[in-house]
mmCIF file of N, CA and C in Angstrom:
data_model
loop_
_atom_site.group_PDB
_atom_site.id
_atom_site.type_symbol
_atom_site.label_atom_id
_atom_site.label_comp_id
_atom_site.label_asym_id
_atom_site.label_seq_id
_atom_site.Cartn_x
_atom_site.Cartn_y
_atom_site.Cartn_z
ATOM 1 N N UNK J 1 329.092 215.675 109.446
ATOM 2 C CA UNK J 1 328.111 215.702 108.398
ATOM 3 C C UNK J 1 327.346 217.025 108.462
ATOM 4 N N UNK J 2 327.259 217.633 107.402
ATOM 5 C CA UNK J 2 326.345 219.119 107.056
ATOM 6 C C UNK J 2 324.899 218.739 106.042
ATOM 7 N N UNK J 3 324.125 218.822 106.572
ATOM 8 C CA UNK J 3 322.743 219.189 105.955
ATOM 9 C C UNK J 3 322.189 220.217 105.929
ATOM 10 N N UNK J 4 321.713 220.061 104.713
ATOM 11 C CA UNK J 4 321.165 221.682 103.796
ATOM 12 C C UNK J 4 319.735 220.838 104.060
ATOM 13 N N UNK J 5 318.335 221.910 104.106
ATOM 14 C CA UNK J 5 316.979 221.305 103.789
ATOM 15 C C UNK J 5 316.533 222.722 102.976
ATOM 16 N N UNK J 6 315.981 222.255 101.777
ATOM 17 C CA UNK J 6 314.850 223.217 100.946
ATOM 18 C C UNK J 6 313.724 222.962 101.937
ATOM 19 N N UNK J 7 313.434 223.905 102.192
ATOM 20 C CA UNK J 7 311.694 224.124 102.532
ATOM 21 C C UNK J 7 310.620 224.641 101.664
ATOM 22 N N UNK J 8 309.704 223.858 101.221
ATOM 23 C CA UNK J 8 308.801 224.356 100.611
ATOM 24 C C UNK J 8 307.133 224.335 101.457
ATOM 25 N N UNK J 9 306.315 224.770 100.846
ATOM 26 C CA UNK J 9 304.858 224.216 101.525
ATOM 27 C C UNK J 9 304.552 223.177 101.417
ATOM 28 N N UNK J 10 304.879 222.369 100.931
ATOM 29 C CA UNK J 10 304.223 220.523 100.866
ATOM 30 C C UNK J 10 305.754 220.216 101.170
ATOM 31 N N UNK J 11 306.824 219.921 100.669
ATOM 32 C CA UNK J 11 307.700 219.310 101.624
ATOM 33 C C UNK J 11 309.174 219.547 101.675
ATOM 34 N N UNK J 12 309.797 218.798 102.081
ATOM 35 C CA UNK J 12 311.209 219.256 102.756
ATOM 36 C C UNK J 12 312.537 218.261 102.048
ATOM 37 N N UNK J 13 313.328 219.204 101.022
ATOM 38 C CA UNK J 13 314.121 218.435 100.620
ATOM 39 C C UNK J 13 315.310 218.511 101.546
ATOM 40 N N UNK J 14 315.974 216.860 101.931
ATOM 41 C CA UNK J 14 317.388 217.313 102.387
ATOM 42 C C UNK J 14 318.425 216.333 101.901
ATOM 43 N N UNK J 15 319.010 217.150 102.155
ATOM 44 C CA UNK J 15 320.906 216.603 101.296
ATOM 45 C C UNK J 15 321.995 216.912 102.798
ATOM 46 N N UNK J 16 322.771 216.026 102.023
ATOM 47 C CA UNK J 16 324.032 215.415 102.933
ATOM 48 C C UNK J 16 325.229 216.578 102.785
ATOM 49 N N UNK J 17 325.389 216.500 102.938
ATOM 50 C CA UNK J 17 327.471 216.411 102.904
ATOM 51 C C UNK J 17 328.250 216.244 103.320
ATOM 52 N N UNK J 18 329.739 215.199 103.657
ATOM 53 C CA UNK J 18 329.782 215.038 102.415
ATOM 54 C C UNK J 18 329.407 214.386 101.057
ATOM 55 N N UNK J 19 328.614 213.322 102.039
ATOM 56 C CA UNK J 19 328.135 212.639 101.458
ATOM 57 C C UNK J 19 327.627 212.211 99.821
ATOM 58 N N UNK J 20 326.685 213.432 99.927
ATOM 59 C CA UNK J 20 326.155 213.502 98.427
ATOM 60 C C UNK J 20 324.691 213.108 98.729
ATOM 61 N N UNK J 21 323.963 212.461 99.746
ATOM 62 C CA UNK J 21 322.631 211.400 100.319
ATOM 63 C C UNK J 21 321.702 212.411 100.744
ATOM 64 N N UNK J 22 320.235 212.258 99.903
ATOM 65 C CA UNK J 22 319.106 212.911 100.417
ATOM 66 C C UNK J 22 317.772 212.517 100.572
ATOM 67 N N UNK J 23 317.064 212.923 100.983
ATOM 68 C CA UNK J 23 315.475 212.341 100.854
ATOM 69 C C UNK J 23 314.612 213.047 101.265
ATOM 70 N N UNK J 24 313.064 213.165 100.718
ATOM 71 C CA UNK J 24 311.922 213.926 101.089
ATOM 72 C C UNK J 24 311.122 213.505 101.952
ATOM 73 N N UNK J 25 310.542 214.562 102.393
ATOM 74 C CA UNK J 25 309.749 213.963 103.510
ATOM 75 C C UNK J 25 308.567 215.147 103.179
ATOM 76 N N UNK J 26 307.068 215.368 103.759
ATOM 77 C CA UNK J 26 306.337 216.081 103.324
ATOM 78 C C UNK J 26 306.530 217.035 104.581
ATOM 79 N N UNK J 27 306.010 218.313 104.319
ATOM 80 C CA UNK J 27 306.157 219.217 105.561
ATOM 81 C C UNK J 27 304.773 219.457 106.004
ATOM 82 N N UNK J 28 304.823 218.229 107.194
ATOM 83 C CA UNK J 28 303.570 218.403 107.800
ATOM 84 C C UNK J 28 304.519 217.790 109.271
ATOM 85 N N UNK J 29 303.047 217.081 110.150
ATOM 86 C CA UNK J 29 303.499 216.876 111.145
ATOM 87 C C UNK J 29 304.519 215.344 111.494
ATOM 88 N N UNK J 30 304.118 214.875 110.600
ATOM 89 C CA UNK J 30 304.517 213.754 110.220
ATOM 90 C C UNK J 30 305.284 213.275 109.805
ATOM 91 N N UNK J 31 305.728 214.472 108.600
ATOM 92 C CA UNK J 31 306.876 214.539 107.767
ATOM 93 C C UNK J 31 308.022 214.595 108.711
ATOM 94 N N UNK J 32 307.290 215.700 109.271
ATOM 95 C CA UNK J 32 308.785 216.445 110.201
ATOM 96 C C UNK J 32 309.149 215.742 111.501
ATOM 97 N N UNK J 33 308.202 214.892 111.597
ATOM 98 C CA UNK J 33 308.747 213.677 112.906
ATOM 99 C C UNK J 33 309.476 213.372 112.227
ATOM 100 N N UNK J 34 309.116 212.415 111.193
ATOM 101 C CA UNK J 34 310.154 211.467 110.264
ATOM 102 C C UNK J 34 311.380 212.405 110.300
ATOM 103 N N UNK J 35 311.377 213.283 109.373
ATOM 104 C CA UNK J 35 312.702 213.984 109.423
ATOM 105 C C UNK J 35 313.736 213.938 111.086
ATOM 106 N N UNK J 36 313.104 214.911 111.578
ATOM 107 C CA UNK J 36 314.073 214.943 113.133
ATOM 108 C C UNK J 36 314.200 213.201 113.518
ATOM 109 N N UNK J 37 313.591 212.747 113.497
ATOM 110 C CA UNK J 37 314.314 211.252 113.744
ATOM 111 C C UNK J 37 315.653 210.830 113.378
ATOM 112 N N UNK J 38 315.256 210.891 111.696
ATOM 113 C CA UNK J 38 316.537 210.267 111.186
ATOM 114 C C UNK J 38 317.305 211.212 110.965
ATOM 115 N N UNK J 39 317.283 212.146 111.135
ATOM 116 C CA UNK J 39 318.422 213.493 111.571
ATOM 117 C C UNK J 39 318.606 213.299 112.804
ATOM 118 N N UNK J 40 318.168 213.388 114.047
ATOM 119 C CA UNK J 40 318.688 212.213 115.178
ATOM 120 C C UNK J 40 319.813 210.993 115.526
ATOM 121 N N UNK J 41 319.387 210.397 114.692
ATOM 122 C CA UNK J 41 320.402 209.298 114.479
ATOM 123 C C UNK J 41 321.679 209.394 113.563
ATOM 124 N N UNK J 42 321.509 210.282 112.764
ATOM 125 C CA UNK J 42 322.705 210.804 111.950
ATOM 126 C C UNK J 42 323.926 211.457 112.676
ATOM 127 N N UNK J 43 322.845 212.264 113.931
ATOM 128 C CA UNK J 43 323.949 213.212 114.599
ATOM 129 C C UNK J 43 324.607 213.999 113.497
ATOM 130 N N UNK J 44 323.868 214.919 112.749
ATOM 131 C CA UNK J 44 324.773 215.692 112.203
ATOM 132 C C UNK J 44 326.080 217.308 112.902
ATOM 133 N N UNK J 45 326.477 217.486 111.907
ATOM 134 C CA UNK J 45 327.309 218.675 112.513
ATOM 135 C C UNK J 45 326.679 219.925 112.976
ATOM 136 N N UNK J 46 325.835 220.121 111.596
ATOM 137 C CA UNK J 46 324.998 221.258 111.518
ATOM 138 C C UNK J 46 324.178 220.771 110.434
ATOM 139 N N UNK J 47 322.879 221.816 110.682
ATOM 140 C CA UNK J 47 321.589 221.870 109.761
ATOM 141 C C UNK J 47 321.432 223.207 109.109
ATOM 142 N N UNK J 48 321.344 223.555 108.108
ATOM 143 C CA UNK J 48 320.962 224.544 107.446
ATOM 144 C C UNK J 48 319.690 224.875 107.027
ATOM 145 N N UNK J 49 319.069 225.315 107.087
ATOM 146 C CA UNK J 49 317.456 225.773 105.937
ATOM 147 C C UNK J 49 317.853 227.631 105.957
ATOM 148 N N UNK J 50 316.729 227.641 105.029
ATOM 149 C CA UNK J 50 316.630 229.410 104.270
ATOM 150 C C UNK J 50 315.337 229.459 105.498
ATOM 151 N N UNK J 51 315.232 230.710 105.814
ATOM 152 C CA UNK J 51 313.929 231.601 106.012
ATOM 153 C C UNK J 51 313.176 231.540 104.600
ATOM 154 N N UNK J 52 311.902 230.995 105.347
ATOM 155 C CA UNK J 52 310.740 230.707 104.025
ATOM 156 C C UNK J 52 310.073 231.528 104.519
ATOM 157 N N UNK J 53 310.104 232.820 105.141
ATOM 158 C CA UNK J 53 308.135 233.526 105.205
ATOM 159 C C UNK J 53 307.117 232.448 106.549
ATOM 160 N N UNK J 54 307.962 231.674 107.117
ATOM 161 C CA UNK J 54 307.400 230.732 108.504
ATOM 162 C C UNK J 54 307.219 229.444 107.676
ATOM 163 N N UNK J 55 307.615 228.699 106.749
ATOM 164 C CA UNK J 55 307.332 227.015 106.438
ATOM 165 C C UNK J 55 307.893 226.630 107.309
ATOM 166 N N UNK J 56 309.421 227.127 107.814
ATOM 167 C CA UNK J 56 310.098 226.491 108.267
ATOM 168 C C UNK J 56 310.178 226.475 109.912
ATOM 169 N N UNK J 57 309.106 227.025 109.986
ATOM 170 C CA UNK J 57 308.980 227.113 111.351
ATOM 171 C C UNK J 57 308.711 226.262 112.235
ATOM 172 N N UNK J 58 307.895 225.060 111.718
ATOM 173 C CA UNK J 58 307.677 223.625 112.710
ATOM 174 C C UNK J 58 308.798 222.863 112.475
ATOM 175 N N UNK J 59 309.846 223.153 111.231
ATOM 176 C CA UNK J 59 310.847 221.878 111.166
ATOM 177 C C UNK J 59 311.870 222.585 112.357
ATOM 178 N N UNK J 60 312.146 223.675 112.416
ATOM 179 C CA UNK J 60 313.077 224.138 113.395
ATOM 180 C C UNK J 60 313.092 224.268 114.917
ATOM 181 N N UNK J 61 311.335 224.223 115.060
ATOM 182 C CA UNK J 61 311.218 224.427 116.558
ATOM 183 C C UNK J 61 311.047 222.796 116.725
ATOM 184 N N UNK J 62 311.140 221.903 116.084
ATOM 185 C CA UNK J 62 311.081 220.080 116.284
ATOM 186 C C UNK J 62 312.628 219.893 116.694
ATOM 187 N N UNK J 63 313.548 220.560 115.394
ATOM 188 C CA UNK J 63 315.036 219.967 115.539
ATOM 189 C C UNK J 63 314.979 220.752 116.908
ATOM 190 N N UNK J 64 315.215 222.183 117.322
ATOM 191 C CA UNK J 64 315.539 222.540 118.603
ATOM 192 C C UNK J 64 315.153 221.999 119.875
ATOM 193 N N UNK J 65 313.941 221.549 119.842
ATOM 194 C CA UNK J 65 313.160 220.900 120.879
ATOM 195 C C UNK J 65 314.333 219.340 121.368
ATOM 196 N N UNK J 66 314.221 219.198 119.997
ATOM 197 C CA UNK J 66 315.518 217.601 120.631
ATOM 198 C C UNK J 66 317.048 217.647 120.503
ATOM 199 N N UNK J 67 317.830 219.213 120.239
ATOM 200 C CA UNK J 67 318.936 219.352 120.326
ATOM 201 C C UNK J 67 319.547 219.652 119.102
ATOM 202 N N UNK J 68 318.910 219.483 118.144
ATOM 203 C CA UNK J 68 319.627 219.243 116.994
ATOM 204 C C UNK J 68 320.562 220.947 116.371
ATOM 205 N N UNK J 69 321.443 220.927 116.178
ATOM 206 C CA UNK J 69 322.080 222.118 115.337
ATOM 207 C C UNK J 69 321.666 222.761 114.083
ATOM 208 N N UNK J 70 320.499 223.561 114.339
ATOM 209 C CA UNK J 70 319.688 224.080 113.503
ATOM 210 C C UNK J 70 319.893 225.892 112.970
ATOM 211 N N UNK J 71 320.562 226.254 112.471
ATOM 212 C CA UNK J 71 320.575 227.315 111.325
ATOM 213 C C UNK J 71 320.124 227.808 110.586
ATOM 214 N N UNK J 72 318.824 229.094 110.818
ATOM 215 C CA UNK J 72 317.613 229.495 109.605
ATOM 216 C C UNK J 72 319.083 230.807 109.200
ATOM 217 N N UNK J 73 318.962 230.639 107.678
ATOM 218 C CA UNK J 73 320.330 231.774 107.109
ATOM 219 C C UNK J 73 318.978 232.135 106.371
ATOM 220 N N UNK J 74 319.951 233.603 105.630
ATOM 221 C CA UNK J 74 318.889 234.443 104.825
ATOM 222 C C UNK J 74 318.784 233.712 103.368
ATOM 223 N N UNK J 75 318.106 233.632 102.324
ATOM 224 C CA UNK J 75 318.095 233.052 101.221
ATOM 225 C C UNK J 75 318.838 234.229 100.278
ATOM 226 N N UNK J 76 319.292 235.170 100.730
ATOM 227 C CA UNK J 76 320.146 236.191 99.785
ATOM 228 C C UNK J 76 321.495 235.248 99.976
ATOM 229 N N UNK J 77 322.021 234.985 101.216
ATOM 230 C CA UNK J 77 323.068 234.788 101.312
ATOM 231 C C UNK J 77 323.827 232.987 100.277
ATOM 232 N N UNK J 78 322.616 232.066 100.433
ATOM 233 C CA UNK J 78 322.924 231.429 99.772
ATOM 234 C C UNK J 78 322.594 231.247 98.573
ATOM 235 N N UNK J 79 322.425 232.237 97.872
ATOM 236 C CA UNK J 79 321.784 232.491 96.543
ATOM 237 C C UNK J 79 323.103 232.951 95.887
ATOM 238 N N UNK J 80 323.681 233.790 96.413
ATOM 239 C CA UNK J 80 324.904 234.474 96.306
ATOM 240 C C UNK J 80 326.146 233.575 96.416
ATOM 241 N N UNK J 81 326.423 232.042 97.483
ATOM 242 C CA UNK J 81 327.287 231.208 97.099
ATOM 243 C C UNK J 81 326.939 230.611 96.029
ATOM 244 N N UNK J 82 325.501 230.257 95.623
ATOM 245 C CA UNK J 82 325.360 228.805 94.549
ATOM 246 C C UNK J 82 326.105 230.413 93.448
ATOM 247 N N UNK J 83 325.919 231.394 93.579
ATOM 248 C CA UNK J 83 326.199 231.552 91.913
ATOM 249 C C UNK J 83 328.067 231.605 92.383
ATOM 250 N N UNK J 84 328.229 231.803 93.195
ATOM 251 C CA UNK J 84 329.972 231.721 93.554
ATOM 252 C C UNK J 84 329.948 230.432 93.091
ATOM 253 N N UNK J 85 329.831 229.589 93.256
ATOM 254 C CA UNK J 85 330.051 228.321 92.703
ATOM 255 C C UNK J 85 329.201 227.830 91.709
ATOM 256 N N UNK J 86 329.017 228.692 90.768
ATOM 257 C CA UNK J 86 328.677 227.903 89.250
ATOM 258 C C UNK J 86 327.049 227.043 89.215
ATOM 259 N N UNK J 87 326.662 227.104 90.887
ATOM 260 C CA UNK J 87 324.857 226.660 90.510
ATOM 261 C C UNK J 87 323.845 227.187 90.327
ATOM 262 N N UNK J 88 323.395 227.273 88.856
ATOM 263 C CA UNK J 88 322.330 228.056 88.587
ATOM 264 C C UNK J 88 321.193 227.322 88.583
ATOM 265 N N UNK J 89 321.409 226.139 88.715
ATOM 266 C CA UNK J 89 319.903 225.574 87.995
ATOM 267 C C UNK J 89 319.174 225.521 89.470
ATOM 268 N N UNK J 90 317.790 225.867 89.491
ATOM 269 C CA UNK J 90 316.771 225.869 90.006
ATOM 270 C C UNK J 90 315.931 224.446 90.538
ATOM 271 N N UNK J 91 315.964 223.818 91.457
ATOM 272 C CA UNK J 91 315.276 222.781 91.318
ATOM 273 C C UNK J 91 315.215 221.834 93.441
ATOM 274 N N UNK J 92 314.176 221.746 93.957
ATOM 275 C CA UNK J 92 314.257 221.672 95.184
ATOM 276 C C UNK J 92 315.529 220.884 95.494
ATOM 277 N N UNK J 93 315.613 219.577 94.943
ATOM 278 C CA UNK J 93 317.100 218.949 95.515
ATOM 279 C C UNK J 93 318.171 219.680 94.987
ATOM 280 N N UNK J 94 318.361 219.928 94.176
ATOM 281 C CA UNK J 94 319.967 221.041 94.135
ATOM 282 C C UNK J 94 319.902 221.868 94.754
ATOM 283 N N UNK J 95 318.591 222.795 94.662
ATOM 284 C CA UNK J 95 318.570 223.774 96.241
ATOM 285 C C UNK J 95 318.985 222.904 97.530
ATOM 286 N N UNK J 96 318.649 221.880 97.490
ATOM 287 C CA UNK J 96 318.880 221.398 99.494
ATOM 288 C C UNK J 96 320.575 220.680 99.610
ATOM 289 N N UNK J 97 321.023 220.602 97.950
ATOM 290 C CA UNK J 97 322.743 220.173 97.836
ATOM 291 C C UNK J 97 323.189 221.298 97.791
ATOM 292 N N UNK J 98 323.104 222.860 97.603
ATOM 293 C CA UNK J 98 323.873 223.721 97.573
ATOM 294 C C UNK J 98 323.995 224.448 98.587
ATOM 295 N N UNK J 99 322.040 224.192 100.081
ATOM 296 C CA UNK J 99 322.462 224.576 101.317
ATOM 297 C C UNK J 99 323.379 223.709 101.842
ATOM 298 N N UNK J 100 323.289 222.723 101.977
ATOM 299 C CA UNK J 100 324.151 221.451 102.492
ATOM 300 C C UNK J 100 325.699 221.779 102.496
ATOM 301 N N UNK J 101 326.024 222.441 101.024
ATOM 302 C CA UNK J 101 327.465 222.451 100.689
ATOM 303 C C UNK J 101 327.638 224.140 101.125
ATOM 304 N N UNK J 102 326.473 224.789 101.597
ATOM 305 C CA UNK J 102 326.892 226.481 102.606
ATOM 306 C C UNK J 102 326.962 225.991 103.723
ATOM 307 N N UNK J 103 326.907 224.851 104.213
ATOM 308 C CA UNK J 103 326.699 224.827 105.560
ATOM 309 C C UNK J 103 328.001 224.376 105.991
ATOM 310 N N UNK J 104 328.194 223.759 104.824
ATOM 311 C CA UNK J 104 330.209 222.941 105.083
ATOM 312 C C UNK J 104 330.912 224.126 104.892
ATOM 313 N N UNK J 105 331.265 224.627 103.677
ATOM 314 C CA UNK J 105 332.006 225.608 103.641
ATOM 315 C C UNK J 105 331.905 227.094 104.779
ATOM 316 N N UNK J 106 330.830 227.131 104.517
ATOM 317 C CA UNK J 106 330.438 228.546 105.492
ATOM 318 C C UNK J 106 330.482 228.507 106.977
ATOM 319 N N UNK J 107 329.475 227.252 107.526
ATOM 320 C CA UNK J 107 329.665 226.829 108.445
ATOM 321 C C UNK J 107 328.633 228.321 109.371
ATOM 322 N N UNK J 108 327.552 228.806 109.375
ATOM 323 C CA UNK J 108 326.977 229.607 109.823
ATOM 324 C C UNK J 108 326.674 229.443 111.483
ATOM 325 N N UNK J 109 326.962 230.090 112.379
ATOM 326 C CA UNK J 109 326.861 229.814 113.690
ATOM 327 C C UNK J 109 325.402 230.323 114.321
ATOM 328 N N UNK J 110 324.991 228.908 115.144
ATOM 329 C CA UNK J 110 324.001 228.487 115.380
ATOM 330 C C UNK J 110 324.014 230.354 116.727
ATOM 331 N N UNK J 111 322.324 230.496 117.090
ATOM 332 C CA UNK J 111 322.278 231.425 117.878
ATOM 333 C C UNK J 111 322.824 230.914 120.000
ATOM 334 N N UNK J 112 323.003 231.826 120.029
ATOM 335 C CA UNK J 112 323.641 231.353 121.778
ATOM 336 C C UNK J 112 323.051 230.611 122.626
ATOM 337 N N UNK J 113 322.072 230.967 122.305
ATOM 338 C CA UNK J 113 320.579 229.632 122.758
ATOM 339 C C UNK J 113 320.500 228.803 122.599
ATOM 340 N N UNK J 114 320.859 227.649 123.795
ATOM 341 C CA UNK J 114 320.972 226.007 123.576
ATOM 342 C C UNK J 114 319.680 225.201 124.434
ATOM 343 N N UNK J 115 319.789 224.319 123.557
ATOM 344 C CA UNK J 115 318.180 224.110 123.910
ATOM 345 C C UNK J 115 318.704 222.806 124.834
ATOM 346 N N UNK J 116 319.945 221.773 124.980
ATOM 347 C CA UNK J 116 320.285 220.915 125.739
ATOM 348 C C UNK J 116 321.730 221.120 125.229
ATOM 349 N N UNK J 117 322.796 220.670 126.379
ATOM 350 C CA UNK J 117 324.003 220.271 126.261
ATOM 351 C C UNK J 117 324.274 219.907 125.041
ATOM 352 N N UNK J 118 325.482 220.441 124.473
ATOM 353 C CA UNK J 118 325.973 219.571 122.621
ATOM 354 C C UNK J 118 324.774 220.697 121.831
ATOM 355 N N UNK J 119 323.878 221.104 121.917
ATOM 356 C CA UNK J 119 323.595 221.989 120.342
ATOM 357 C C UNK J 119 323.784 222.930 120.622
ATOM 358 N N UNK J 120 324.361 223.143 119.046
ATOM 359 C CA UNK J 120 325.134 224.058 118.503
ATOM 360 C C UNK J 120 326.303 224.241 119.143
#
C-alpha cells in the first residue's frame, strides 16, 4: 500500500493506493496522533508528502519516531507527474490521490537513516 498526504495548515489529506481510500485528519497534535496510528496499523509500503515551507514537519518527525516509511519529495516534482498524467484539477484530496499514485509509480527512496529495523 502507497500513501500520498496533502499537507496544509489546518489539515492533512490522505489517500491510498491501490486502493482508492482516504481521510482527514486536522494538522495539529492530535490530528497527527490519529493519523500515525492508523497509518500504523495499515503498515503501509511507503508515505509520501510535498515539502510545505515546515507544515509537514510534526507529521514526519511522528511517522519517523515510530518507523513508518516517510518521504518529504519536492512539490515541482509531483506537479510535473499529475500533469504527465492528465491531473489538473486543484483540490486537497486529488492532491493527496495523485501523491499516493507518485509514490506507487515513482516509488521515491526513503533517506539512509532508519529510525528502527523495517523503515524504509
Amino acid at each position: 500500500m502507497f500513501v500520498g498526504i496533502d499537507v496544509s495548515k489546518a489539515r492533512l489529506d490522505v489517500a491510498f493506493r491501490p486502493e482508492g481510500a482516504c481521510f482527514q485528519v486536522s494538522n495539529d497534535e492530535a490530528g497527527i496522533g490519529d493519523c500515525v496510528r492508523r497509518l500504523q496499523a495499515l503498515r503501509p509500503e511507503l508515505i509520501v508528502v510535498e515539502a510545505t515551507g515546515g507544515f509537514e514537519t510534526a507529521l514526519v518527525a511522528g511517522a519517523a519516531v515510530v518507523g513508518l516509511p516517510i518521504v518529504v519529495v519536492n512539490p515541482k516534482q509531483v506537479r510535473h507527474f499529475a500533469k504527465a498524467i492528465g491531473r489538473l484539477a486543484k483540490t486537497d484530496s486529488i492532491d493527496a490521490g495523485v501523491i499516493a499514485r507518485f509514490a506507487e509509480a515513482v516509488r521515491p527512496r526513503c533517506d539512509r537513516f532508519r529510525m528502527r529495523p523495517g523503515s524504509c
